[in-house]
XYZ file of C-alpha atoms in Angstrom:
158
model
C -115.969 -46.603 -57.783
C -116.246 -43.729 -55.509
C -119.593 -44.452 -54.422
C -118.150 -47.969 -53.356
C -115.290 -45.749 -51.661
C -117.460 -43.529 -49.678
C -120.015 -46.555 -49.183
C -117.016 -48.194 -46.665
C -117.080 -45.309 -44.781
C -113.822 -43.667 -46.555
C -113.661 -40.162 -47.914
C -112.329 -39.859 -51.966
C -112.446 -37.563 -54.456
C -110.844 -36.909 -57.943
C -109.892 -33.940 -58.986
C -111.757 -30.831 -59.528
C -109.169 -28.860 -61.622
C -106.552 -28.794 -64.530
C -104.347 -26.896 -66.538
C -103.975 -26.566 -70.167
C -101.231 -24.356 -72.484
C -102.736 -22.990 -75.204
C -100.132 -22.401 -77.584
C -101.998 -19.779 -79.937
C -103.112 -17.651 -77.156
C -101.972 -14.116 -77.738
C -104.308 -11.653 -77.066
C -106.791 -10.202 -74.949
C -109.886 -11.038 -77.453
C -108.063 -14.898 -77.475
C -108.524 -14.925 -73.777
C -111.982 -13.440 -73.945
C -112.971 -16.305 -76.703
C -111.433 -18.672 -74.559
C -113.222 -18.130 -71.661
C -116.825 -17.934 -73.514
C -115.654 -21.420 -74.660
C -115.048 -22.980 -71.688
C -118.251 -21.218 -70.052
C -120.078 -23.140 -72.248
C -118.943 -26.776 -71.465
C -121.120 -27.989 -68.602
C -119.501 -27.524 -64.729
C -116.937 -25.703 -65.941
C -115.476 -22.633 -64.415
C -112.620 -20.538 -65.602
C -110.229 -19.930 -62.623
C -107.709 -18.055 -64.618
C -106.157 -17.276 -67.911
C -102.355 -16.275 -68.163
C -101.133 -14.730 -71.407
C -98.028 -14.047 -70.436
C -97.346 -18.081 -69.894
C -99.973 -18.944 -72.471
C -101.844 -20.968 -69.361
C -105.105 -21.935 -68.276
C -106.535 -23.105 -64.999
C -110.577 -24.214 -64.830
C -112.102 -26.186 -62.187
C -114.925 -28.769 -63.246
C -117.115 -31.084 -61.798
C -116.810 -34.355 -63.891
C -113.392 -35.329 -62.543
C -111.953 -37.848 -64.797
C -109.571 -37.962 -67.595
C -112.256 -38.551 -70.036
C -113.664 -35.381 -69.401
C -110.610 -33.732 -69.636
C -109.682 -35.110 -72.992
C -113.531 -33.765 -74.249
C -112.230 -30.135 -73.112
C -108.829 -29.952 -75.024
C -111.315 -31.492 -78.119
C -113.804 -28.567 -77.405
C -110.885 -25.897 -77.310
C -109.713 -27.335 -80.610
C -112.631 -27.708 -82.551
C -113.153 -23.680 -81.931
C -109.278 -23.097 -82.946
C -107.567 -23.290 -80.037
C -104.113 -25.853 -79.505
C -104.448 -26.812 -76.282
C -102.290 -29.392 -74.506
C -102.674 -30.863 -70.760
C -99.993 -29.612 -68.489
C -98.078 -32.401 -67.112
C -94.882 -32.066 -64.973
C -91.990 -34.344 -64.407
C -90.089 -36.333 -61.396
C -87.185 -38.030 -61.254
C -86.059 -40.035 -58.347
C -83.217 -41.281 -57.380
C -83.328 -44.713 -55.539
C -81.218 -47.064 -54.475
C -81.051 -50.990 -54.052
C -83.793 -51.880 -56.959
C -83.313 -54.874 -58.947
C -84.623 -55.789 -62.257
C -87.756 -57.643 -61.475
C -88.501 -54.858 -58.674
C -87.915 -51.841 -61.648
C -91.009 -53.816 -63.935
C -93.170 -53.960 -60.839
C -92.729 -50.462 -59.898
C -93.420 -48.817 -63.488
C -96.560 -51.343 -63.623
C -97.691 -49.914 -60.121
C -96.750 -46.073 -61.118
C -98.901 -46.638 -64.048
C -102.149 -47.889 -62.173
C -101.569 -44.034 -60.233
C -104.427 -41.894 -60.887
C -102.978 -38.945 -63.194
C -99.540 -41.045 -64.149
C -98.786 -40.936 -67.911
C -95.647 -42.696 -67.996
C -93.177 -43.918 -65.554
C -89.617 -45.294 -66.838
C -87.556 -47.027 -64.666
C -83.836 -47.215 -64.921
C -82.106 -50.083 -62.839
C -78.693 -49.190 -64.002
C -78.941 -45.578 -63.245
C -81.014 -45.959 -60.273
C -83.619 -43.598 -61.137
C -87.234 -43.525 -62.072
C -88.641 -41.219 -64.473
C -92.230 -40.029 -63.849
C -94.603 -37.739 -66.039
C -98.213 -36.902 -64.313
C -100.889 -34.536 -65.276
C -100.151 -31.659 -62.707
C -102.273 -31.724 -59.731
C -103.765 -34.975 -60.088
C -101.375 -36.479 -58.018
C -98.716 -35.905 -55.540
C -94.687 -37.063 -54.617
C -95.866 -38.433 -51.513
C -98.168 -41.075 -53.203
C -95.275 -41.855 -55.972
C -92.558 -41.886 -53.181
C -95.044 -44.221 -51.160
C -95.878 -46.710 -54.603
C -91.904 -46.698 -55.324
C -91.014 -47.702 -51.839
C -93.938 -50.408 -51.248
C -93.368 -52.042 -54.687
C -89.867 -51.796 -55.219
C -88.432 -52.911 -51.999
C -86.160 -49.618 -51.978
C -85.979 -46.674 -50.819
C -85.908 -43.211 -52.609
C -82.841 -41.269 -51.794
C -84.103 -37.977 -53.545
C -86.836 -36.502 -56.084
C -85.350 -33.800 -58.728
C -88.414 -31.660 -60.225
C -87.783 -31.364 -64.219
């Protein structure tokens, strides 16, 4: 698909990064372990390991979600509980109808990096969970407002 992308003359890319927590990390000789693991998987570089937050940053050069998923299997085959860091944004909107709200969390969905998206007419909000740094607010703000016919009024980081 990117080749088709960049064949029209448009630049695209997916990313080149992501984050894991590893819950069992806890030591210097974890981190050390860690990081020969991750040497090991093809294209992948460790950018950092935090012990203090139990975090993980690596860029890699097979940027899709597959991929990903292969890594946190890799960690925990050699012991390690790793999870995908994902962060959370609510909006708050105003003027959506019903119909608009099923269109919306259909569209949020088809986002590269979205995991979920819940809509809520009555409390004029939409809920959105993403794999952090795969996408950004502008894009959501921009999918909410196109396919909702409303605008958003304010985003509240969870």
């Amino acid at each position: 698909m990117i080749k088709v992308v960049h064949d029209a003359g448009f630049h695209t890319s997916l990313p080149d990064n992501l984050a894991f927590r590893i819950d069992n990390l806890t030591s210097i000789s974890d981190a050390e372990r860690l990081r020969q693991v991750l040497d090991e998987l093809p294209g992948v570089t460790t950018k950092d390991i935090a012990l203090d937050t139990r975090e993980v940053a690596i860029n890699y050069y097979e940027g899709w979600i597959r991929f990903a998923r292969k890594i946190v299997k890799t960690l925990e085959d050699n012991g390690f509980k790793a999870h995908i860091l994902t962060d959370t944004i609510i909006f708050e909107t105003e003027g959506m109808v019903e119909v608009e709200a099923h269109d919306v969390r259909a569209y949020l969905l088809g986002v590269f990096g979205v995991c979920n998206s819940d809509v809520g007419v009555d409390t004029s909000t939409i809920k959105v969970v993403f794999y952090r740094g795969w996408t950004t607010k502008e894009k959501l703000i921009k999918t909410i407002e196109e396919r909702g016919n409303t605008k958003v009024k304010q985003d509240l980081w969870y």
